[in-house]
PDB file of C-alpha atoms in Angstrom:
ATOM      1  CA  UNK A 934      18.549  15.425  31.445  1.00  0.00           C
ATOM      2  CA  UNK A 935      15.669  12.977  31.431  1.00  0.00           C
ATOM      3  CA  UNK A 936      13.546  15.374  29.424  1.00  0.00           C
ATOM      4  CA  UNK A 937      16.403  16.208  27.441  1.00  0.00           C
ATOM      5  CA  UNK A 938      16.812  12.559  26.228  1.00  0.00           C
ATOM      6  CA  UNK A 939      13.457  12.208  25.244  1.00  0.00           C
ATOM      7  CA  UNK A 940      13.560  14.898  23.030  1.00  0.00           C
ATOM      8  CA  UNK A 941      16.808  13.554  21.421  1.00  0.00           C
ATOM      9  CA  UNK A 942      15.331  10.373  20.840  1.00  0.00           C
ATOM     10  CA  UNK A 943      12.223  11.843  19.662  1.00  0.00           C
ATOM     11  CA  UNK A 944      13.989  13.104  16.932  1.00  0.00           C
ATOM     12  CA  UNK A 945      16.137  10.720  15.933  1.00  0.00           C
ATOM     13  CA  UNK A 946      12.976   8.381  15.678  1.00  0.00           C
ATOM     14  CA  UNK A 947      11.511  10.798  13.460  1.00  0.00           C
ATOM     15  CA  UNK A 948      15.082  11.503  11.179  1.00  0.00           C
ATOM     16  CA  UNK A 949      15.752   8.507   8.387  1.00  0.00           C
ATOM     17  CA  UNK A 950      18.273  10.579   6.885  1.00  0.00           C
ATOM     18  CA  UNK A 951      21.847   8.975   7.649  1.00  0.00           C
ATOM     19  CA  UNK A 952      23.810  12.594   7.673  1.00  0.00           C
ATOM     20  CA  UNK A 953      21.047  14.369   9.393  1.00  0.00           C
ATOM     21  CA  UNK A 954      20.842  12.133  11.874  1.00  0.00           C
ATOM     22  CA  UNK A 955      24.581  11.593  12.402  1.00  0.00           C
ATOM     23  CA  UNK A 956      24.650  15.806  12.574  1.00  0.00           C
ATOM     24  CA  UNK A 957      21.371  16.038  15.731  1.00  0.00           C
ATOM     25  CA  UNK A 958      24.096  12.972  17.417  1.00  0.00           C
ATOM     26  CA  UNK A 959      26.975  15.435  17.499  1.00  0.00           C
ATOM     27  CA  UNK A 960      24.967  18.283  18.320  1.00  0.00           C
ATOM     28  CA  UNK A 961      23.257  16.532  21.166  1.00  0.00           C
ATOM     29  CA  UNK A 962      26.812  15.008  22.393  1.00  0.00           C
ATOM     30  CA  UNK A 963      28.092  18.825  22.660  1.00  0.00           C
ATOM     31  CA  UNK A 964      24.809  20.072  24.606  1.00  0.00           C
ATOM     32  CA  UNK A 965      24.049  16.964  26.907  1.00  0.00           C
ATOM     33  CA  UNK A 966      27.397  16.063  28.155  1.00  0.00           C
ATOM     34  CA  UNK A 967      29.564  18.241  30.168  1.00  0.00           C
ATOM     35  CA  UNK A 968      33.145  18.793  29.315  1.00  0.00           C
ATOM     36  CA  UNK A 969      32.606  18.701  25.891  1.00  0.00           C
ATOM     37  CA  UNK A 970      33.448  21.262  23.099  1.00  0.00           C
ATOM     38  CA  UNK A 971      33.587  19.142  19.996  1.00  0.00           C
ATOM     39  CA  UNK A 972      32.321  16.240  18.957  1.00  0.00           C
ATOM     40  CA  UNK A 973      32.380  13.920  15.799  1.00  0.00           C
ATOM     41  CA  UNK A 974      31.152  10.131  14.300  1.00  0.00           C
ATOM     42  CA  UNK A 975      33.793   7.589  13.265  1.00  0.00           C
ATOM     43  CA  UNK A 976      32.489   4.783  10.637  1.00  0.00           C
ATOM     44  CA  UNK A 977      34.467   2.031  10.138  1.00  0.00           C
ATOM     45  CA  UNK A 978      33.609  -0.216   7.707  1.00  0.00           C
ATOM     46  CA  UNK A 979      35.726  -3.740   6.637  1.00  0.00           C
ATOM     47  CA  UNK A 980      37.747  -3.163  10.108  1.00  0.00           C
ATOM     48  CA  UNK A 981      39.948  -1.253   7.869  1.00  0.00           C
ATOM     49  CA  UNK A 982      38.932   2.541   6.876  1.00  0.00           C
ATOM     50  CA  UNK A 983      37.854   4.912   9.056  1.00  0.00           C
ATOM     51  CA  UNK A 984      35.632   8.132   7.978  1.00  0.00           C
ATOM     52  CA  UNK A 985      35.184  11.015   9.695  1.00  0.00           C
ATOM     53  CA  UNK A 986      31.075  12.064   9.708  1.00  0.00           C
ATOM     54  CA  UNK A 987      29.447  14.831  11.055  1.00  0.00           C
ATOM     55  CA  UNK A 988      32.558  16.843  12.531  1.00  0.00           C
ATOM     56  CA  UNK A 989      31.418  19.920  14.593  1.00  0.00           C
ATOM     57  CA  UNK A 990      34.591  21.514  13.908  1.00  0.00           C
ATOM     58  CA  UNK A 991      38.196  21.456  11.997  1.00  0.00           C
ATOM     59  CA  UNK A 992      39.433  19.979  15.294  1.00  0.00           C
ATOM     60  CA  UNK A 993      37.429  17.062  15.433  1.00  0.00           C
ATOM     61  CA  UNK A 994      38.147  16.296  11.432  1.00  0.00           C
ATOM     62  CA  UNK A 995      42.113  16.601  12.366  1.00  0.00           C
ATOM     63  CA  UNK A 996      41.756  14.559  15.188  1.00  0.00           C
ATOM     64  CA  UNK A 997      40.234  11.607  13.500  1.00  0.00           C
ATOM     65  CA  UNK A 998      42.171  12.330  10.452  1.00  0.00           C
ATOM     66  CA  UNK A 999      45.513  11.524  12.913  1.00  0.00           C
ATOM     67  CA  UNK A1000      44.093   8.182  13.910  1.00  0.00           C
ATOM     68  CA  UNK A1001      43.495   6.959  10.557  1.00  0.00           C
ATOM     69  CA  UNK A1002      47.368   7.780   9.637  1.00  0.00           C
ATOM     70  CA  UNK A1003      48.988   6.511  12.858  1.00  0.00           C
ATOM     71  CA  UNK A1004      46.436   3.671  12.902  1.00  0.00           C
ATOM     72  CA  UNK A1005      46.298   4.139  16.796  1.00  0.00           C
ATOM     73  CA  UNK A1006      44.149   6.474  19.277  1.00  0.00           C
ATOM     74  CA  UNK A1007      40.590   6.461  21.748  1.00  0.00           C
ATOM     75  CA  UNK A1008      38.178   6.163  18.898  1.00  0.00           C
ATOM     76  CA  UNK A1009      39.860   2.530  17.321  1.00  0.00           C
ATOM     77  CA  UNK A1010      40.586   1.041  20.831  1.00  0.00           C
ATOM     78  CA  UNK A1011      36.900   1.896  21.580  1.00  0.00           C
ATOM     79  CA  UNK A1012      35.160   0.046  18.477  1.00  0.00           C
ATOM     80  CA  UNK A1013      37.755  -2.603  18.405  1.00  0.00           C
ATOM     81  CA  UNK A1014      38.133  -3.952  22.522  1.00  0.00           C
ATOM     82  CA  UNK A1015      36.991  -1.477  25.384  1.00  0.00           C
ATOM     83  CA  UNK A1016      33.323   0.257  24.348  1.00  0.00           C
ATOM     84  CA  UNK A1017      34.236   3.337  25.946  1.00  0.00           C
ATOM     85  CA  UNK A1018      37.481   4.688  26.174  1.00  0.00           C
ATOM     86  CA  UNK A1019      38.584   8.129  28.234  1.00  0.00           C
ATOM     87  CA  UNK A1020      41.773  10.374  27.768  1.00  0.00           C
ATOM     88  CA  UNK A1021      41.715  12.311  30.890  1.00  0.00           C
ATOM     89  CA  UNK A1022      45.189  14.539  30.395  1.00  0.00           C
ATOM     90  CA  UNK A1023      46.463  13.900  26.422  1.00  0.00           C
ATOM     91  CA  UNK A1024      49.593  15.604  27.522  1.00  0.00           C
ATOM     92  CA  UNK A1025      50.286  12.308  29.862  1.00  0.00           C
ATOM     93  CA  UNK A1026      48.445   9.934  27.754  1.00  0.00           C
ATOM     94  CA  UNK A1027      50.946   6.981  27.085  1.00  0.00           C
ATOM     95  CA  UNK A1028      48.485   4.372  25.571  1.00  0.00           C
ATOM     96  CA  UNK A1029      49.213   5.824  21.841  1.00  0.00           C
ATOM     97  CA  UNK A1030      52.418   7.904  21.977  1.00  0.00           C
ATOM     98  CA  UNK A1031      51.745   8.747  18.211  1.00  0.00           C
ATOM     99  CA  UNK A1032      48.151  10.099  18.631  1.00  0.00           C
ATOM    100  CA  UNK A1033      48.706  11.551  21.784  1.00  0.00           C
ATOM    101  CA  UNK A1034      51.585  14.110  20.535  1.00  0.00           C
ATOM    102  CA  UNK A1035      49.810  14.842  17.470  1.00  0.00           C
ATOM    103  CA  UNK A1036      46.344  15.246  19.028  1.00  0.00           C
ATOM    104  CA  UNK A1037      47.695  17.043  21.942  1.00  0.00           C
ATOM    105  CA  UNK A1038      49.691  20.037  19.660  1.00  0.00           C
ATOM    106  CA  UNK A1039      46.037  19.856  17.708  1.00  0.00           C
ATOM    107  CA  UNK A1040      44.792  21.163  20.614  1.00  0.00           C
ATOM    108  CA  UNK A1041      42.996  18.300  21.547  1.00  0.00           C
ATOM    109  CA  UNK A1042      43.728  18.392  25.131  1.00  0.00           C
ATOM    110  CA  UNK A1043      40.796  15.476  26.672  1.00  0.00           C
ATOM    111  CA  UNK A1044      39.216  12.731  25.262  1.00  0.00           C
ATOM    112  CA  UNK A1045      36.014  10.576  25.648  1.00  0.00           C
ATOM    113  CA  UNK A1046      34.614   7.720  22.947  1.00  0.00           C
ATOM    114  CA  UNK A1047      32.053   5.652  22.786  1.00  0.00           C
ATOM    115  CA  UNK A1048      31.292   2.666  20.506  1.00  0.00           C
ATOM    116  CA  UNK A1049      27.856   3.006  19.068  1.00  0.00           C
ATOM    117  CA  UNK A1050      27.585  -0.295  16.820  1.00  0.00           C
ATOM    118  CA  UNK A1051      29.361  -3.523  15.663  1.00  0.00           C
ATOM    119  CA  UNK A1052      27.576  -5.342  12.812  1.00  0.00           C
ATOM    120  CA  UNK A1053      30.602  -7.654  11.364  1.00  0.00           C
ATOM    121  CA  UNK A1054      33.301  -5.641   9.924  1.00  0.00           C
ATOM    122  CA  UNK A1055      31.396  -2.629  10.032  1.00  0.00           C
ATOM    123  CA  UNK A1056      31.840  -0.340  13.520  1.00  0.00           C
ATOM    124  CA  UNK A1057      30.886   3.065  14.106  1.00  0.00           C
ATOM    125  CA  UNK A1058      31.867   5.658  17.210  1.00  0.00           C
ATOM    126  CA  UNK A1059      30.976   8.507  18.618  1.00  0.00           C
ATOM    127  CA  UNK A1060      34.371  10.505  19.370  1.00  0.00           C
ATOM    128  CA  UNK A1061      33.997  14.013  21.896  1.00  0.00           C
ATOM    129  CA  UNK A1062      36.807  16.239  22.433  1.00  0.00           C
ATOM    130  CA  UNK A1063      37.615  19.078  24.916  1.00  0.00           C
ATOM    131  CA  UNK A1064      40.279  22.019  24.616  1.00  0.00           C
ATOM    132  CA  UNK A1065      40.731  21.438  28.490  1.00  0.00           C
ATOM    133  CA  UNK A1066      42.488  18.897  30.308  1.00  0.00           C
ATOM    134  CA  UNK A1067      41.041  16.479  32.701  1.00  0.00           C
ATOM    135  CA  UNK A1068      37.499  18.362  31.321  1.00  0.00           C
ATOM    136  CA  UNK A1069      35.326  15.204  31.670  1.00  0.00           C
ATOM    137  CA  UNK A1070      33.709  13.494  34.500  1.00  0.00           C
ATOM    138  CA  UNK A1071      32.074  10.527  35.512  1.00  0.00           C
ATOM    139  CA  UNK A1072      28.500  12.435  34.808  1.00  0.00           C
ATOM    140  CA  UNK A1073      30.670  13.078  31.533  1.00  0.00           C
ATOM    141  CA  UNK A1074      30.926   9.068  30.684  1.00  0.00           C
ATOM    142  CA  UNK A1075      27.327   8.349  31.805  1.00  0.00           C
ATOM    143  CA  UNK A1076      25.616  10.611  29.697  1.00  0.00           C
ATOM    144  CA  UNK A1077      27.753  10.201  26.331  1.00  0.00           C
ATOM    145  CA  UNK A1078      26.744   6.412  27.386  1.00  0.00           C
ATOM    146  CA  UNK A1079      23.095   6.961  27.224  1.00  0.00           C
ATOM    147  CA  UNK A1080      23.399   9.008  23.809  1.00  0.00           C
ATOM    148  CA  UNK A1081      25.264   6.551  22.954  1.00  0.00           C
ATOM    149  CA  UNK A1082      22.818   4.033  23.300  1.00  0.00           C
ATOM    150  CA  UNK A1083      19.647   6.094  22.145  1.00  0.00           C
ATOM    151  CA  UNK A1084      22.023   6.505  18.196  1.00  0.00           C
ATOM    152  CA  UNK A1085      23.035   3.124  18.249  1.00  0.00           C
ATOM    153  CA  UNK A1086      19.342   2.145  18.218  1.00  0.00           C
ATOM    154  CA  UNK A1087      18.555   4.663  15.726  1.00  0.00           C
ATOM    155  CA  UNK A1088      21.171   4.015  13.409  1.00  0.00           C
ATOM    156  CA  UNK A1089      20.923   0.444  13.491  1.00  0.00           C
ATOM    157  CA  UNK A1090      17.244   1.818  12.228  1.00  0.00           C
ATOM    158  CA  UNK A1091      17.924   4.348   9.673  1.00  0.00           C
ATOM    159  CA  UNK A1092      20.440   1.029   8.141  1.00  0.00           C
ATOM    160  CA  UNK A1093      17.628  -1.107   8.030  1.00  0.00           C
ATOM    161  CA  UNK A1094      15.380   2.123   6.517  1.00  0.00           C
ATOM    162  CA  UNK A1095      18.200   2.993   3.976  1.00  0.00           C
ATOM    163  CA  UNK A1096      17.888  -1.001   2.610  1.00  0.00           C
ATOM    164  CA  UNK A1097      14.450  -1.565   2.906  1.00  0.00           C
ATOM    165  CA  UNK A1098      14.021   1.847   0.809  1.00  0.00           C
ATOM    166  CA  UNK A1099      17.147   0.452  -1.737  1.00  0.00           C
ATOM    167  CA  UNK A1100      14.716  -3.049  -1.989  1.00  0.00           C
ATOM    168  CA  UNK A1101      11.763  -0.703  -2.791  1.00  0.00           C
ATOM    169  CA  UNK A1102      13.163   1.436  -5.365  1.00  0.00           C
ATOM    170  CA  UNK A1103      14.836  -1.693  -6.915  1.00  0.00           C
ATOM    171  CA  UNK A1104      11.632  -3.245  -7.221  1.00  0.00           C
ATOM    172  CA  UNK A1105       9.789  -0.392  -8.668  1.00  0.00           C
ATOM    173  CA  UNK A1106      12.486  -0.324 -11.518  1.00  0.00           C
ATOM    174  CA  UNK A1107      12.061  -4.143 -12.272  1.00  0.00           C
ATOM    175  CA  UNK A1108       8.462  -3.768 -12.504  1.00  0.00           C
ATOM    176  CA  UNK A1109       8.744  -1.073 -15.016  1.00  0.00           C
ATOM    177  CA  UNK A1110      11.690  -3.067 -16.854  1.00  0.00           C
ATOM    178  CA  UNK A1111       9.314  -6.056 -17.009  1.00  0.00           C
ATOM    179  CA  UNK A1112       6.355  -3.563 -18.262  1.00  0.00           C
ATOM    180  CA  UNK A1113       8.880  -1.981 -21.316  1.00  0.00           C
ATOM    181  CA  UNK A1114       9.577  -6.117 -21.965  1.00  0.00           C
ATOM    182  CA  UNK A1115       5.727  -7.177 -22.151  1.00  0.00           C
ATOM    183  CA  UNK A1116       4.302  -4.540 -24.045  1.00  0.00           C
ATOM    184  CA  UNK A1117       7.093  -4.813 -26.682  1.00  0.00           C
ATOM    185  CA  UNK A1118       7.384  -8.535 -27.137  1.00  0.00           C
ATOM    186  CA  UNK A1119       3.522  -9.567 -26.076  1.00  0.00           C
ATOM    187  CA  UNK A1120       4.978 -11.633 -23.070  1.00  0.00           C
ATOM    188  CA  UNK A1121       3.885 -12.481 -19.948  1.00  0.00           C
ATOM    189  CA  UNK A1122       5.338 -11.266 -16.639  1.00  0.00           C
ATOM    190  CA  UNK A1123       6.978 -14.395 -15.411  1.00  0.00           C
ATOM    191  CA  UNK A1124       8.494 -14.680 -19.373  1.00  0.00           C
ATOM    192  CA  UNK A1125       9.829 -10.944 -18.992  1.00  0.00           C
ATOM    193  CA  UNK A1126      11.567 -11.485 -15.865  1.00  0.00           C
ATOM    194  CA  UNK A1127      13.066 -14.663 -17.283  1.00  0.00           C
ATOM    195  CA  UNK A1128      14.502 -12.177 -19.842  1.00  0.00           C
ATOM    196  CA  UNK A1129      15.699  -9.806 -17.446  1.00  0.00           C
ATOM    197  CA  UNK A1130      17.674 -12.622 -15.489  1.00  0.00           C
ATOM    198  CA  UNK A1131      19.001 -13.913 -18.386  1.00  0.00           C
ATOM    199  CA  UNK A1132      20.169 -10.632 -19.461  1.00  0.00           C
ATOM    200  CA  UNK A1133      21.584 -10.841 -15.670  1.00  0.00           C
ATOM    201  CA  UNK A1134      23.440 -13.702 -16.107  1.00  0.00           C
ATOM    202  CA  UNK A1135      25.006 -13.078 -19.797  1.00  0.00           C
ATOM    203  CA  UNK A1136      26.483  -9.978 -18.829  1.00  0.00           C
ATOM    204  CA  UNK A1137      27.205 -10.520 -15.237  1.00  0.00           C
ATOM    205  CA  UNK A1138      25.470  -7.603 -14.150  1.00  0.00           C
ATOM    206  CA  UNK A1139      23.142  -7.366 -11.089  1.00  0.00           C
ATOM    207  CA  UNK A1140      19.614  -7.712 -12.204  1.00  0.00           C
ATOM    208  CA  UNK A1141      18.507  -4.067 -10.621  1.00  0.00           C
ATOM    209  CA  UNK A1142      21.398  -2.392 -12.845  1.00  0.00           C
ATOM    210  CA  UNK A1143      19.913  -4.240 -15.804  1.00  0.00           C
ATOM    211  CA  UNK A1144      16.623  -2.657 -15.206  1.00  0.00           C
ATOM    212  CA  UNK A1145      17.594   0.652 -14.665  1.00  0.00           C
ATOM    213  CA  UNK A1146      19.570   0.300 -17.899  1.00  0.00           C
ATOM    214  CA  UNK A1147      16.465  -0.845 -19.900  1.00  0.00           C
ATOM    215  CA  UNK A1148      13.995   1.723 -18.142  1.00  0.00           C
ATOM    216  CA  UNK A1149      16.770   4.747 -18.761  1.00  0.00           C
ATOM    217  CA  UNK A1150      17.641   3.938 -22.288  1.00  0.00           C
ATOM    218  CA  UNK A1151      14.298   1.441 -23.519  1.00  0.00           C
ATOM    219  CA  UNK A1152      16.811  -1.329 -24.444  1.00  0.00           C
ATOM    220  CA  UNK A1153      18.795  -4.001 -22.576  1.00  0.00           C
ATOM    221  CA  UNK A1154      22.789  -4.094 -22.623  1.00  0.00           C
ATOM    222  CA  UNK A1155      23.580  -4.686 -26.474  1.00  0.00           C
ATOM    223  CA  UNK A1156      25.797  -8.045 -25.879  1.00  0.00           C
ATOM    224  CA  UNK A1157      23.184  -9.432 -24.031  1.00  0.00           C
ATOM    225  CA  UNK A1158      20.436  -9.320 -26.691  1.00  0.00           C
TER     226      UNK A1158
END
């Protein structure tokens, strides 16, 4: 298991892709931790809507799918209050009456989730499902815990990654919008960016989409000229 674990954070470390690395979670979640069959990612973001990433299967999809209508279920009390939450026997779960008919006739017939992050309104979860009753144990809950805790790192990471790469590209296309400025106007740098900004602030527009505007077409938004 040990070895195993290194491996799985070996490559999430190496994976900055968001869906890729949401995919080698589920994966590992259905190898590493006994009981389970399927396995899936819930994001919610604004405390409010809840996608389904990364399902390993149309069960999984339904599943989380229910939750979001009924607005009850394992995967919402576990980002919301408890961290982990487990559904030994869904035919006797009365927690979420709801759910637990419609995941149970699914064929959902165990449940174990895990919260993986909480960053303000934004939560995520990682949701594992069983065809069998009572199919988890407590080797079950400590393992999905440590996966648990080697994604949350590495998502936290790839978020971070994903911005830092959004900042880069952003940057590179104001440079070149400040180039396209100085070469047709004979300005300096500081005076093209002022013109940018401007351009910004006239239209209400954020000052990246005005640069990609002016590098994609050579000019900048007509009513801000």
């Amino acid at each position: 298991m040990a070895e195993q674990l290194s491996e799985f954070a070996r490559v999430l470390q190496a994976d900055n892709d968001a869906d890729s690395l949401l995919t080698h979670l589920v994966k590992a979640a259905i190898e590493l931790v006994p009981g389970t069959d399927e396995a899936s990612i819930s994001l919610i973001t604004g405390r409010a809507d809840v996608e389904s990433r990364a399902p390993s299967s149309d069960l999984p999809r339904q599943v989380d799918a229910l939750q979001t209508r009924v607005g009850q279920g394992p995967c919402l009390d576990a980002v919301f209050e408890h961290g982990t939450v487990s559904v030994p026997d869904m035919a006797q779960e009365d927690r979420w009456p709801r759910f637990a008919e419609g995941a149970m006739n699914l064929g959902a017939a165990s449940m174990l989730a895990f919260q993986l992050y909480v960053e303000g309104d934004n939560l995520g979860a990682m949701n594992l499902y069983s065809r069998h009753a009572n199919a988890f144990t407590v080797e079950s809950e400590e393992n999905g815990l440590l996966i648990a805790a080697h994604a949350s790192v590495a998502i936290a990471g790839s978020k971070k990654m994903d911005q830092m790469h959004d900042a880069l590209a952003n940057r590179d296309t104001i440079g070149q919008a400040k180039g396209i400025l100085m070469e047709r106007f004979g300005i300096t740098a500081n005076q093209a960016f002022i013109l940018l900004v401007r351009s910004s602030s006239h239209t209400n527009t954020k000052l990246a989409t005005i640069a990609e505007y002016l590098t994609g077409t050579g000019e900048l938004p007509h009513h801000s000229r």
